[in-house]
Coordinates of C-alpha atoms in Angstrom, one line a residue:
X1 CA 15.3 -2.5 2.1
X2 CA 12.7 -1.4 4.6
X3 CA 10.0 -3.2 6.7
X4 CA 7.5 -1.8 9.0
X5 CA 5.7 -3.9 11.7
X6 CA 2.4 -3.0 13.8
X7 CA 1.9 -4.6 16.9
X8 CA -0.4 -2.4 18.8
X9 CA 2.2 0.4 19.6
X10 CA 3.0 1.6 16.0
X11 CA 5.5 0.6 13.4
X12 CA 9.3 0.3 13.1
X13 CA 11.2 0.7 9.7
X14 CA 14.6 0.8 8.3
X15 CA 16.7 1.0 5.3
X16 CA 15.7 3.1 2.5
X17 CA 12.3 4.3 3.8
X18 CA 13.0 3.9 7.4
X19 CA 13.1 7.6 8.1
X20 CA 9.3 7.9 7.3
X21 CA 8.3 4.9 9.0
X22 CA 9.2 5.2 12.7
X23 CA 6.5 4.6 15.3
X24 CA 3.8 7.0 15.1
X25 CA 6.3 9.8 14.1
X26 CA 4.2 12.1 12.1
X27 CA 7.2 14.4 11.5
X28 CA 9.5 11.9 10.2
X29 CA 6.8 10.6 7.6
X30 CA 6.0 14.0 6.4
X31 CA 9.7 14.9 5.9
X32 CA 10.3 11.7 4.1
X33 CA 7.2 12.3 1.9
X34 CA 8.7 15.5 1.2
X35 CA 12.0 13.9 0.2
X36 CA 10.1 11.4 -2.3
X37 CA 8.1 14.7 -3.7
X38 CA 11.5 16.2 -4.4
X39 CA 12.3 13.4 -6.6
X40 CA 9.7 14.4 -9.0
X41 CA 10.7 18.0 -9.0
X42 CA 14.2 17.4 -9.4
X43 CA 15.0 14.1 -10.9
X44 CA 15.3 14.7 -14.9
X45 CA 14.9 11.1 -15.6
X46 CA 11.3 11.3 -13.6
X47 CA 10.1 13.2 -16.6
X48 CA 10.4 10.1 -18.9
X49 CA 7.6 7.7 -19.7
X50 CA 7.8 4.0 -20.2
X51 CA 7.8 3.0 -23.5
X52 CA 4.3 2.1 -24.9
X53 CA 5.4 -1.3 -26.2
X54 CA 7.5 -2.4 -23.2
X55 CA 6.5 -6.0 -22.2
X56 CA 7.8 -7.2 -18.6
X57 CA 8.9 -11.0 -19.0
X58 CA 10.8 -11.4 -15.9
X59 CA 10.4 -10.0 -12.2
X60 CA 13.2 -7.3 -12.7
X61 CA 13.0 -3.9 -11.0
X62 CA 12.4 -1.1 -13.2
X63 CA 15.3 0.8 -14.8
X64 CA 13.7 3.8 -15.2
X65 CA 12.7 6.3 -12.6
X66 CA 9.1 7.7 -13.5
X67 CA 6.7 9.9 -11.9
X68 CA 4.3 6.9 -11.7
X69 CA 7.0 4.9 -9.9
X70 CA 7.7 7.4 -7.3
X71 CA 4.1 7.9 -6.7
X72 CA 3.1 4.4 -6.6
X73 CA 6.3 3.3 -4.7
X74 CA 7.0 6.1 -2.2
X75 CA 4.5 8.9 -2.1
X76 CA 1.1 6.8 -1.8
X77 CA 2.2 4.6 0.9
X78 CA 3.4 7.5 2.8
X79 CA -0.2 9.1 2.4
X80 CA -1.4 5.9 4.3
X81 CA 1.4 5.6 6.7
X82 CA 1.4 9.3 7.8
X83 CA -2.0 8.7 10.2
X84 CA -2.1 5.4 12.2
X85 CA -5.2 5.4 14.3
X86 CA -7.7 3.2 15.7
X87 CA -9.7 0.7 13.4
X88 CA -12.3 2.4 11.0
X89 CA -15.7 2.2 12.5
X90 CA -18.2 0.6 10.2
X91 CA -20.6 3.6 11.4
X92 CA -18.3 6.0 9.9
X93 CA -19.6 7.9 7.0
X94 CA -18.2 6.5 3.6
X95 CA -17.1 8.4 0.7
X96 CA -19.1 7.8 -2.5
X97 CA -16.9 6.6 -5.3
X98 CA -18.5 9.3 -7.4
X99 CA -17.3 11.8 -4.9
X100 CA -13.9 10.1 -4.7
X101 CA -13.8 10.2 -8.6
X102 CA -14.6 13.9 -8.7
X103 CA -11.9 14.6 -5.9
X104 CA -9.3 13.0 -8.0
X105 CA -9.3 15.7 -10.5
X106 CA -9.2 18.6 -8.1
X107 CA -5.5 18.7 -7.3
X108 CA -5.1 19.8 -11.0
X109 CA -8.0 22.7 -10.4
X110 CA -7.7 24.1 -6.8
X111 CA -4.9 25.3 -4.7
X112 CA -4.0 23.7 -1.5
X113 CA -6.3 25.8 0.8
X114 CA -9.3 25.1 -1.4
X115 CA -8.4 21.2 -1.6
X116 CA -8.3 21.2 2.3
X117 CA -11.7 22.8 2.6
X118 CA -13.2 20.1 0.4
X119 CA -11.4 17.4 2.7
X120 CA -12.8 19.4 5.6
X121 CA -16.3 19.0 4.2
X122 CA -16.0 15.1 4.0
X123 CA -14.8 15.2 7.7
X124 CA -17.7 17.2 8.9
X125 CA -19.9 14.6 7.5
X126 CA -18.5 12.1 9.8
X127 CA -15.6 10.5 7.3
X128 CA -12.8 9.1 9.4
X129 CA -9.3 10.5 8.9
X130 CA -8.0 6.9 7.8
X131 CA -10.7 6.9 5.1
X132 CA -9.6 10.5 4.0
X133 CA -5.8 8.9 3.4
X134 CA -6.9 5.6 2.0
X135 CA -10.1 6.3 -0.2
X136 CA -9.5 10.1 -1.1
X137 CA -5.8 11.0 -1.2
X138 CA -4.0 8.2 -2.2
X139 CA -6.4 7.4 -5.1
X140 CA -5.7 11.1 -6.1
X141 CA -2.0 10.6 -6.1
X142 CA -2.4 7.4 -8.5
X143 CA -4.8 9.3 -10.6
X144 CA -2.2 12.0 -11.3
X145 CA 0.2 9.2 -12.3
X146 CA -2.3 7.8 -14.6
X147 CA -2.9 11.2 -16.4
X148 CA 0.7 11.6 -16.8
X149 CA 1.1 8.4 -18.5
X150 CA -1.6 9.1 -20.8
X151 CA -0.6 12.7 -21.7
X152 CA -3.7 14.3 -20.0
X153 CA -1.6 16.6 -18.2
X154 CA 2.1 18.0 -18.3
X155 CA 5.1 17.6 -15.9
X156 CA 4.4 20.8 -14.2
X157 CA 0.7 19.9 -13.6
X158 CA 1.7 16.5 -11.9
X159 CA 4.2 18.2 -9.7
X160 CA 1.9 21.1 -8.7
X161 CA -0.8 18.4 -7.7
X162 CA 1.4 16.4 -5.8
X163 CA 2.6 19.3 -4.0
X164 CA -1.1 20.3 -3.2
X165 CA -1.7 16.8 -1.8
X166 CA 1.4 16.8 0.2
X167 CA 0.2 20.3 1.7
X168 CA -3.3 18.5 2.7
X169 CA -1.6 15.6 3.9
X170 CA 0.8 17.8 6.3
X171 CA -2.3 19.9 7.7
X172 CA -4.5 17.0 8.5
X173 CA -1.6 14.8 10.2
X174 CA -0.7 17.9 12.4
X175 CA -4.5 18.2 13.6
X176 CA -5.3 14.8 14.0
X177 CA -2.3 12.8 15.9
X178 CA -2.1 9.2 15.3
X179 CA -3.1 6.8 18.2
X180 CA -1.8 3.6 19.2
X181 CA -3.4 0.3 17.8
X182 CA -4.6 -2.6 19.8
X183 CA -4.4 -6.0 18.1
X184 CA -7.6 -8.0 19.0
X185 CA -6.0 -11.5 18.4
X186 CA -2.7 -13.2 18.2
X187 CA -3.0 -13.6 14.5
X188 CA 0.0 -12.6 12.5
X189 CA 0.6 -11.8 8.9
X190 CA 3.5 -10.8 6.6
X191 CA 2.6 -8.7 3.6
X192 CA 5.3 -8.2 0.6
X193 CA 5.6 -7.7 -3.0
X194 CA 6.9 -10.2 -5.3
X195 CA 10.7 -9.8 -5.2
X196 CA 11.6 -7.6 -8.1
X197 CA 8.2 -6.0 -8.2
X198 CA 8.6 -2.1 -7.5
X199 CA 4.8 -1.1 -6.9
X200 CA 4.1 -1.5 -3.0
X201 CA 1.0 0.2 -3.0
X202 CA -1.0 -3.1 -2.9
X203 CA 1.3 -4.5 -0.3
X204 CA 1.0 -1.7 2.2
X205 CA -2.8 -1.5 1.6
X206 CA -2.9 -5.0 2.8
X207 CA -0.6 -4.4 5.8
X208 CA -2.8 -1.3 6.7
X209 CA -6.3 -3.2 6.5
X210 CA -4.9 -6.4 8.4
X211 CA -3.7 -4.2 11.1
X212 CA -7.2 -2.4 11.4
X213 CA -8.8 -5.8 11.6
X214 CA -6.6 -6.5 14.8
X215 CA -3.8 -8.7 13.2
X216 CA -0.2 -8.3 14.0
X217 CA 0.8 -7.2 10.5
X218 CA 4.5 -6.6 9.2
X219 CA 5.2 -5.2 5.7
X220 CA 8.3 -5.8 3.6
X221 CA 7.4 -3.3 0.6
X222 CA 10.2 -4.1 -1.9
X223 CA 11.9 -7.3 -0.6
X224 CA 14.8 -9.3 -2.0
X225 CA 14.2 -13.1 -1.9
X226 CA 16.6 -13.8 0.8
X227 CA 15.1 -11.0 2.8
X228 CA 11.6 -12.3 2.8
X229 CA 12.8 -16.0 3.2
X230 CA 14.7 -14.7 6.2
X231 CA 11.7 -13.0 7.6
X232 CA 9.5 -16.0 7.7
X233 CA 12.0 -18.1 8.9
X234 CA 12.8 -15.9 12.0
X235 CA 9.1 -15.0 12.9
X236 CA 5.8 -17.1 13.1
X237 CA 3.3 -15.7 10.8
X238 CA -0.1 -17.5 10.3
X239 CA -0.3 -15.9 6.8
X240 CA 1.8 -14.6 4.2
X241 CA 0.6 -12.2 1.4
X242 CA 2.3 -11.4 -1.7
X243 CA 1.3 -8.8 -4.2
X244 CA 2.3 -9.2 -7.9
X245 CA 1.6 -6.3 -10.1
X246 CA 3.9 -7.2 -13.1
X247 CA 4.1 -10.1 -15.5
X248 CA 6.0 -12.8 -13.8
X249 CA 6.8 -16.7 -14.7
X250 CA 4.5 -18.9 -12.5
X251 CA 7.6 -20.8 -12.1
X252 CA 9.1 -18.3 -9.9
X253 CA 5.9 -17.5 -8.1
X254 CA 5.5 -21.3 -7.2
X255 CA 9.3 -21.5 -6.3
X256 CA 8.8 -18.8 -3.9
X257 CA 5.6 -20.2 -2.2
X258 CA 7.5 -23.3 -2.2
X259 CA 10.5 -22.0 -0.4
X260 CA 8.4 -20.1 2.1
X261 CA 6.5 -22.9 3.4
X262 CA 9.6 -25.1 3.8
X263 CA 11.6 -22.6 5.5
X264 CA 8.7 -20.9 7.6
X265 CA 8.9 -20.9 11.4
X266 CA 5.2 -21.9 11.2
X267 CA 4.8 -25.4 9.4
X268 CA 1.1 -24.6 8.7
X269 CA 1.6 -21.0 7.0
X270 CA -0.8 -20.1 4.5
X271 CA 0.2 -18.1 1.3
X272 CA -2.2 -15.6 -0.2
X273 CA -1.3 -13.8 -3.5
X274 CA -2.9 -10.9 -5.4
X275 CA -2.5 -7.8 -7.3
X276 CA -3.1 -6.7 -11.0
X277 CA -1.7 -9.7 -12.4
X278 CA -3.6 -12.1 -10.5
X279 CA -6.9 -10.5 -11.0
X280 CA -6.5 -10.7 -14.6
X281 CA -5.7 -14.1 -14.6
X282 CA -6.9 -16.0 -11.3
X283 CA -6.1 -19.4 -12.5
X284 CA -2.6 -18.4 -11.5
X285 CA -3.5 -19.1 -7.8
X286 CA -3.9 -22.9 -8.3
X287 CA -1.3 -23.1 -10.8
X288 CA 1.4 -21.9 -8.4
X289 CA 0.0 -23.7 -5.3
X290 CA -1.3 -20.5 -3.4
X291 CA -4.1 -21.1 -0.7
X292 CA -6.2 -18.3 -2.1
X293 CA -6.5 -14.8 -3.4
X294 CA -9.0 -11.8 -2.9
X295 CA -10.3 -9.1 -5.2
X296 CA -9.3 -6.4 -2.6
X297 CA -7.6 -6.0 0.7
X298 CA -10.9 -6.5 2.6
X299 CA -11.3 -9.6 0.8
X300 CA -8.1 -11.1 1.7
X301 CA -8.5 -10.3 5.5
X302 CA -11.9 -12.4 5.3
X303 CA -10.1 -15.3 3.5
X304 CA -7.2 -15.1 5.8
X305 CA -9.4 -15.3 8.7
X306 CA -11.2 -18.4 7.1
X307 CA -8.0 -20.1 6.6
X308 CA -6.7 -19.7 9.9
X309 CA -10.0 -20.7 11.7
X310 CA -9.9 -23.8 9.7
X311 CA -6.4 -24.4 10.3
X312 CA -6.9 -24.2 14.0
X313 CA -9.9 -26.5 14.0
X314 CA -7.7 -29.2 12.3
X315 CA -4.9 -28.9 15.2
X316 CA -5.1 -31.4 17.8
X317 CA -6.6 -30.6 21.1
X318 CA -4.5 -29.7 23.8
X319 CA -4.8 -31.8 26.9

């Protein structure tokens, strides 16, 4: 399994995806992204769609390798990891939702050169490179997976669309070398998926947003339970964020949260949970004993900030 850690000097990675997550290694990321893309082209299983009546009742990994799983689990996170720069300035121009939605359909309509012209137009208008990756290219990749699942496009369309996004990503990364991040606080967070959950997009997005907010952030995209518990036992984290995208028994979630708290190097660690499963049923937060949830990554940062401030106010004063 792989983990990435950002402490102001890039991130480190190992295991399955380490080749694409070393420091500010732009080339490694792009090569790893290409390898992930080749899975879509070359793996016959990737042409399979999951059965429509499939209902997940356990937190077990997917047994099939679908296009959506590859996009969600490998290509989209690398779109975000390919450029690590300073925090996005709030004065930067934003991408209107209507424009992001329009762009999401373009990989099936335009070649890579014309797609890059579209991206350059956003850059010329003051949109940051980070926003291009997070708010434009990543959603477009996810949209391709959705269109495949709903039969709006065929296998060839999806693979060509992904290749074009890959070319755009490569060009932007080469023109805009990443810069080192400088954390503005000593606060630390661990973001991870629920063990057994293969969709790591949410955890990687949280990792990205926390790092840009000045937190020392570490991500374990697809951990085993023991790997996650070992991480919190060996290093002090103020907050642990778990993303849950699949149906999972609440007893499994509450058991993991209890184990995190009992084994954590920080006796006051806070645990936040989020993801599609939680957004659909927010009552799970209280049921499993989590400290809170956020509707999106930015909301999660705000809640974490408040929790840490409140916790520090309760600590006895140093004499």
